[in-house]
Amino acid sequence: MTVQPDGKIVAAGYVRLSHQNDFAVARYNPDGTLDRSFSADGRVHSDFDGKDDVARAVAIQSDGRIVVAGTATDVVDFLPDDEDFGVERLNPDGALDTSFSGNGKTSIGFGGADRANAMVLQPDGKIVVAGTKGAIGTGDIALIRLNPDGTPDTSFGN
């Protein structure tokens, strides 16, 4: 969860719909009521690839856009070890920002159960996402940095 400069509270997690989890984001007014200027009812959810997705980190850019990171499960084989880092960016009104990766969402896999747990926004607009990669319970720390448009920053790591 994070607080915008105007005092509005943005929380991220997941919602269970039709036997799957989707990223969920809600925005509250400073008095705790849902902000109805955000996606008409104060809440938005999004699916990455037809399987379980869980948001674990949220940050607000200086222009008011909302960046959310977590785990996106690959629909190809439905194996529990086939999870990727999922990152999405929302406009201040709650709509997916299509200038980010073409559709507002991107997923990055390292191979295995990749789970994003934290994120920070750099002053230059780049997004650093941290988590674990590898088999469940035996993963290594993983970092990726994305350019402001959602593409991987190839000058970061290998």
PDB file of C-alpha atoms in Angstrom:
ATOM      1  CA  MET A   1       0.000   0.000   0.000  1.00  0.00           C
ATOM      2  CA  THR A   2       1.116   3.589  -0.543  1.00  0.00           C
ATOM      3  CA  VAL A   3      -0.228   7.092  -0.039  1.00  0.00           C
ATOM      4  CA  GLN A   4      -0.440   9.610  -2.870  1.00  0.00           C
ATOM      5  CA  PRO A   5       0.666  13.235  -2.337  1.00  0.00           C
ATOM      6  CA  ASP A   6      -3.034  14.248  -2.146  1.00  0.00           C
ATOM      7  CA  GLY A   7      -3.588  11.853   0.768  1.00  0.00           C
ATOM      8  CA  LYS A   8      -5.427   9.163  -1.206  1.00  0.00           C
ATOM      9  CA  ILE A   9      -4.475   5.610  -0.259  1.00  0.00           C
ATOM     10  CA  VAL A  10      -3.692   3.008  -2.929  1.00  0.00           C
ATOM     11  CA  ALA A  11      -3.715  -0.665  -1.944  1.00  0.00           C
ATOM     12  CA  ALA A  12      -2.758  -3.642  -4.121  1.00  0.00           C
ATOM     13  CA  GLY A  13      -3.329  -7.368  -3.705  1.00  0.00           C
ATOM     14  CA  TYR A  14      -5.559  -9.859  -5.459  1.00  0.00           C
ATOM     15  CA  VAL A  15      -9.189 -10.769  -5.957  1.00  0.00           C
ATOM     16  CA  ARG A  16     -10.481 -14.291  -6.609  1.00  0.00           C
ATOM     17  CA  LEU A  17     -12.742 -14.469  -9.670  1.00  0.00           C
ATOM     18  CA  SER A  18     -13.904 -17.568 -11.578  1.00  0.00           C
ATOM     19  CA  HIS A  19     -11.434 -19.914  -9.883  1.00  0.00           C
ATOM     20  CA  GLN A  20      -8.410 -17.678 -10.448  1.00  0.00           C
ATOM     21  CA  ASN A  21      -6.700 -14.730  -8.777  1.00  0.00           C
ATOM     22  CA  ASP A  22      -6.255 -11.394 -10.553  1.00  0.00           C
ATOM     23  CA  PHE A  23      -4.220  -8.327  -9.626  1.00  0.00           C
ATOM     24  CA  ALA A  24      -6.465  -5.970  -7.639  1.00  0.00           C
ATOM     25  CA  VAL A  25      -5.957  -2.282  -6.874  1.00  0.00           C
ATOM     26  CA  ALA A  26      -8.226  -0.060  -4.806  1.00  0.00           C
ATOM     27  CA  ARG A  27      -7.933   3.656  -4.102  1.00  0.00           C
ATOM     28  CA  TYR A  28      -9.407   5.266  -1.014  1.00  0.00           C
ATOM     29  CA  ASN A  29     -10.055   8.876  -0.130  1.00  0.00           C
ATOM     30  CA  PRO A  30      -8.274  10.240   2.958  1.00  0.00           C
ATOM     31  CA  ASP A  31     -11.461   9.555   4.962  1.00  0.00           C
ATOM     32  CA  GLY A  32     -11.343   5.819   4.070  1.00  0.00           C
ATOM     33  CA  THR A  33     -14.162   5.765   1.509  1.00  0.00           C
ATOM     34  CA  LEU A  34     -13.548   4.263  -1.919  1.00  0.00           C
ATOM     35  CA  ASP A  35     -12.488   6.903  -4.458  1.00  0.00           C
ATOM     36  CA  ARG A  36     -15.182   6.668  -7.145  1.00  0.00           C
ATOM     37  CA  SER A  37     -13.065   8.732  -9.571  1.00  0.00           C
ATOM     38  CA  PHE A  38     -10.822   5.656  -9.807  1.00  0.00           C
ATOM     39  CA  SER A  39     -12.377   3.140 -12.204  1.00  0.00           C
ATOM     40  CA  ALA A  40     -15.921   4.333 -11.374  1.00  0.00           C
ATOM     41  CA  ASP A  41     -16.160   2.278  -8.158  1.00  0.00           C
ATOM     42  CA  GLY A  42     -12.704   2.733  -6.611  1.00  0.00           C
ATOM     43  CA  ARG A  43     -11.458  -0.724  -7.591  1.00  0.00           C
ATOM     44  CA  VAL A  44      -9.835  -2.343 -10.603  1.00  0.00           C
ATOM     45  CA  HIS A  45      -8.618  -5.863 -11.299  1.00  0.00           C
ATOM     46  CA  SER A  46      -6.614  -7.293 -14.157  1.00  0.00           C
ATOM     47  CA  ASP A  47      -5.579 -10.678 -15.446  1.00  0.00           C
ATOM     48  CA  PHE A  48      -2.222 -11.360 -17.075  1.00  0.00           C
ATOM     49  CA  ASP A  49      -2.515 -14.712 -18.777  1.00  0.00           C
ATOM     50  CA  GLY A  50      -5.639 -16.548 -17.671  1.00  0.00           C
ATOM     51  CA  LYS A  51      -4.288 -18.023 -14.435  1.00  0.00           C
ATOM     52  CA  ASP A  52      -3.451 -16.897 -10.881  1.00  0.00           C
ATOM     53  CA  ASP A  53      -1.926 -13.421 -10.490  1.00  0.00           C
ATOM     54  CA  VAL A  54      -1.085 -11.768  -7.155  1.00  0.00           C
ATOM     55  CA  ALA A  55       0.043  -8.144  -6.695  1.00  0.00           C
ATOM     56  CA  ARG A  56       2.527  -7.569  -3.881  1.00  0.00           C
ATOM     57  CA  ALA A  57       3.923  -4.054  -4.418  1.00  0.00           C
ATOM     58  CA  VAL A  58       2.558  -0.682  -5.503  1.00  0.00           C
ATOM     59  CA  ALA A  59       4.137   2.719  -6.120  1.00  0.00           C
ATOM     60  CA  ILE A  60       2.991   6.099  -7.421  1.00  0.00           C
ATOM     61  CA  GLN A  61       4.939   7.884 -10.147  1.00  0.00           C
ATOM     62  CA  SER A  62       5.399  11.660  -9.958  1.00  0.00           C
ATOM     63  CA  ASP A  63       2.813  12.056 -12.759  1.00  0.00           C
ATOM     64  CA  GLY A  64       0.200  10.124 -10.729  1.00  0.00           C
ATOM     65  CA  ARG A  65       0.384   6.858 -12.651  1.00  0.00           C
ATOM     66  CA  ILE A  66       0.287   3.738 -10.487  1.00  0.00           C
ATOM     67  CA  VAL A  67       2.808   0.902 -10.919  1.00  0.00           C
ATOM     68  CA  VAL A  68       1.943  -2.530  -9.510  1.00  0.00           C
ATOM     69  CA  ALA A  69       4.211  -5.585  -9.315  1.00  0.00           C
ATOM     70  CA  GLY A  70       3.692  -9.189  -8.259  1.00  0.00           C
ATOM     71  CA  THR A  71       3.394 -12.692  -9.659  1.00  0.00           C
ATOM     72  CA  ALA A  72       1.756 -13.651 -12.951  1.00  0.00           C
ATOM     73  CA  THR A  73       1.255 -17.373 -13.545  1.00  0.00           C
ATOM     74  CA  ASP A  74       1.928 -18.610 -17.061  1.00  0.00           C
ATOM     75  CA  VAL A  75      -1.132 -20.216 -18.614  1.00  0.00           C
ATOM     76  CA  VAL A  76       0.851 -22.456 -20.980  1.00  0.00           C
ATOM     77  CA  ASP A  77       1.274 -25.461 -18.719  1.00  0.00           C
ATOM     78  CA  PHE A  78      -0.301 -24.452 -15.385  1.00  0.00           C
ATOM     79  CA  LEU A  79       2.643 -25.817 -13.407  1.00  0.00           C
ATOM     80  CA  PRO A  80       3.147 -24.209  -9.985  1.00  0.00           C
ATOM     81  CA  ASP A  81       6.796 -23.524 -10.853  1.00  0.00           C
ATOM     82  CA  ASP A  82       5.850 -21.498 -13.942  1.00  0.00           C
ATOM     83  CA  GLU A  83       5.344 -18.060 -12.455  1.00  0.00           C
ATOM     84  CA  ASP A  84       6.758 -14.770 -13.736  1.00  0.00           C
ATOM     85  CA  PHE A  85       7.261 -11.263 -12.409  1.00  0.00           C
ATOM     86  CA  GLY A  86       4.149  -9.313 -13.425  1.00  0.00           C
ATOM     87  CA  VAL A  87       4.186  -5.518 -13.677  1.00  0.00           C
ATOM     88  CA  GLU A  88       1.354  -3.239 -14.731  1.00  0.00           C
ATOM     89  CA  ARG A  89       0.869   0.511 -14.886  1.00  0.00           C
ATOM     90  CA  LEU A  90      -2.439   2.274 -14.409  1.00  0.00           C
ATOM     91  CA  ASN A  91      -3.396   5.820 -15.311  1.00  0.00           C
ATOM     92  CA  PRO A  92      -4.623   7.993 -12.427  1.00  0.00           C
ATOM     93  CA  ASP A  93      -8.227   7.117 -13.387  1.00  0.00           C
ATOM     94  CA  GLY A  94      -7.547   3.354 -13.001  1.00  0.00           C
ATOM     95  CA  ALA A  95      -7.372   2.458 -16.707  1.00  0.00           C
ATOM     96  CA  LEU A  96      -4.433   0.394 -17.918  1.00  0.00           C
ATOM     97  CA  ASP A  97      -1.733   2.687 -19.365  1.00  0.00           C
ATOM     98  CA  THR A  98      -1.270   1.355 -22.898  1.00  0.00           C
ATOM     99  CA  SER A  99       1.968   3.344 -23.323  1.00  0.00           C
ATOM    100  CA  PHE A 100       3.465   0.774 -20.926  1.00  0.00           C
ATOM    101  CA  SER A 101       4.425  -2.365 -22.848  1.00  0.00           C
ATOM    102  CA  GLY A 102       1.638  -1.805 -25.415  1.00  0.00           C
ATOM    103  CA  ASN A 103      -1.222  -2.998 -23.200  1.00  0.00           C
ATOM    104  CA  GLY A 104      -0.363  -1.730 -19.711  1.00  0.00           C
ATOM    105  CA  LYS A 105       1.123  -5.048 -18.498  1.00  0.00           C
ATOM    106  CA  THR A 106       4.307  -7.035 -18.865  1.00  0.00           C
ATOM    107  CA  SER A 107       5.566 -10.317 -17.453  1.00  0.00           C
ATOM    108  CA  ILE A 108       9.192 -11.352 -17.098  1.00  0.00           C
ATOM    109  CA  GLY A 109      10.286 -14.915 -16.435  1.00  0.00           C
ATOM    110  CA  PHE A 110      13.644 -16.149 -15.198  1.00  0.00           C
ATOM    111  CA  GLY A 111      12.637 -19.824 -15.372  1.00  0.00           C
ATOM    112  CA  GLY A 112      10.672 -21.517 -12.615  1.00  0.00           C
ATOM    113  CA  ALA A 113       8.675 -19.913  -9.842  1.00  0.00           C
ATOM    114  CA  ASP A 114       9.532 -16.220 -10.179  1.00  0.00           C
ATOM    115  CA  ARG A 115       7.815 -14.037  -7.598  1.00  0.00           C
ATOM    116  CA  ALA A 116       8.101 -10.255  -7.417  1.00  0.00           C
ATOM    117  CA  ASN A 117       7.800  -8.970  -3.853  1.00  0.00           C
ATOM    118  CA  ALA A 118       9.093  -5.389  -3.888  1.00  0.00           C
ATOM    119  CA  MET A 119       9.559  -2.466  -6.246  1.00  0.00           C
ATOM    120  CA  VAL A 120      11.076   0.997  -6.311  1.00  0.00           C
ATOM    121  CA  LEU A 121      10.743   3.816  -8.832  1.00  0.00           C
ATOM    122  CA  GLN A 122      13.943   5.585  -9.793  1.00  0.00           C
ATOM    123  CA  PRO A 123      13.999   9.374 -10.372  1.00  0.00           C
ATOM    124  CA  ASP A 124      14.642   8.759 -14.105  1.00  0.00           C
ATOM    125  CA  GLY A 125      11.348   6.812 -14.396  1.00  0.00           C
ATOM    126  CA  LYS A 126      12.912   3.370 -14.460  1.00  0.00           C
ATOM    127  CA  ILE A 127      11.300   0.639 -12.353  1.00  0.00           C
ATOM    128  CA  VAL A 128      13.345  -1.832 -10.289  1.00  0.00           C
ATOM    129  CA  VAL A 129      11.495  -4.995  -9.288  1.00  0.00           C
ATOM    130  CA  ALA A 130      12.887  -7.459  -6.733  1.00  0.00           C
ATOM    131  CA  GLY A 131      11.834 -10.951  -5.784  1.00  0.00           C
ATOM    132  CA  THR A 132      12.896 -14.552  -6.069  1.00  0.00           C
ATOM    133  CA  LYS A 133      13.527 -16.878  -9.007  1.00  0.00           C
ATOM    134  CA  GLY A 134      13.804 -20.632  -9.262  1.00  0.00           C
ATOM    135  CA  ALA A 135      11.986 -23.568  -7.762  1.00  0.00           C
ATOM    136  CA  ILE A 136       9.507 -22.881  -4.971  1.00  0.00           C
ATOM    137  CA  GLY A 137      11.306 -22.857  -1.624  1.00  0.00           C
ATOM    138  CA  THR A 138      14.793 -22.837  -3.144  1.00  0.00           C
ATOM    139  CA  GLY A 139      14.809 -19.605  -5.124  1.00  0.00           C
ATOM    140  CA  ASP A 140      17.524 -17.009  -5.485  1.00  0.00           C
ATOM    141  CA  ILE A 141      17.123 -13.247  -5.265  1.00  0.00           C
ATOM    142  CA  ALA A 142      16.209 -11.728  -8.617  1.00  0.00           C
ATOM    143  CA  LEU A 143      16.176  -8.119  -9.819  1.00  0.00           C
ATOM    144  CA  ILE A 144      15.040  -6.599 -13.060  1.00  0.00           C
ATOM    145  CA  ARG A 145      14.935  -2.983 -14.137  1.00  0.00           C
ATOM    146  CA  LEU A 146      12.354  -1.795 -16.630  1.00  0.00           C
ATOM    147  CA  ASN A 147      12.494   1.305 -18.777  1.00  0.00           C
ATOM    148  CA  PRO A 148       9.628   3.781 -18.372  1.00  0.00           C
ATOM    149  CA  ASP A 149       7.867   2.158 -21.359  1.00  0.00           C
ATOM    150  CA  GLY A 150       7.861  -1.300 -19.686  1.00  0.00           C
ATOM    151  CA  THR A 151      10.682  -2.874 -21.703  1.00  0.00           C
ATOM    152  CA  PRO A 152      13.573  -4.524 -19.842  1.00  0.00           C
ATOM    153  CA  ASP A 153      16.584  -2.221 -19.360  1.00  0.00           C
ATOM    154  CA  THR A 154      19.319  -4.218 -21.093  1.00  0.00           C
ATOM    155  CA  SER A 155      22.027  -2.039 -19.484  1.00  0.00           C
ATOM    156  CA  PHE A 156      21.099  -3.530 -16.072  1.00  0.00           C
ATOM    157  CA  GLY A 157      22.614  -6.873 -15.115  1.00  0.00           C
ATOM    158  CA  ASN A 158      22.704  -9.711 -17.583  1.00  0.00           C
TER     159      ASN A 158
END
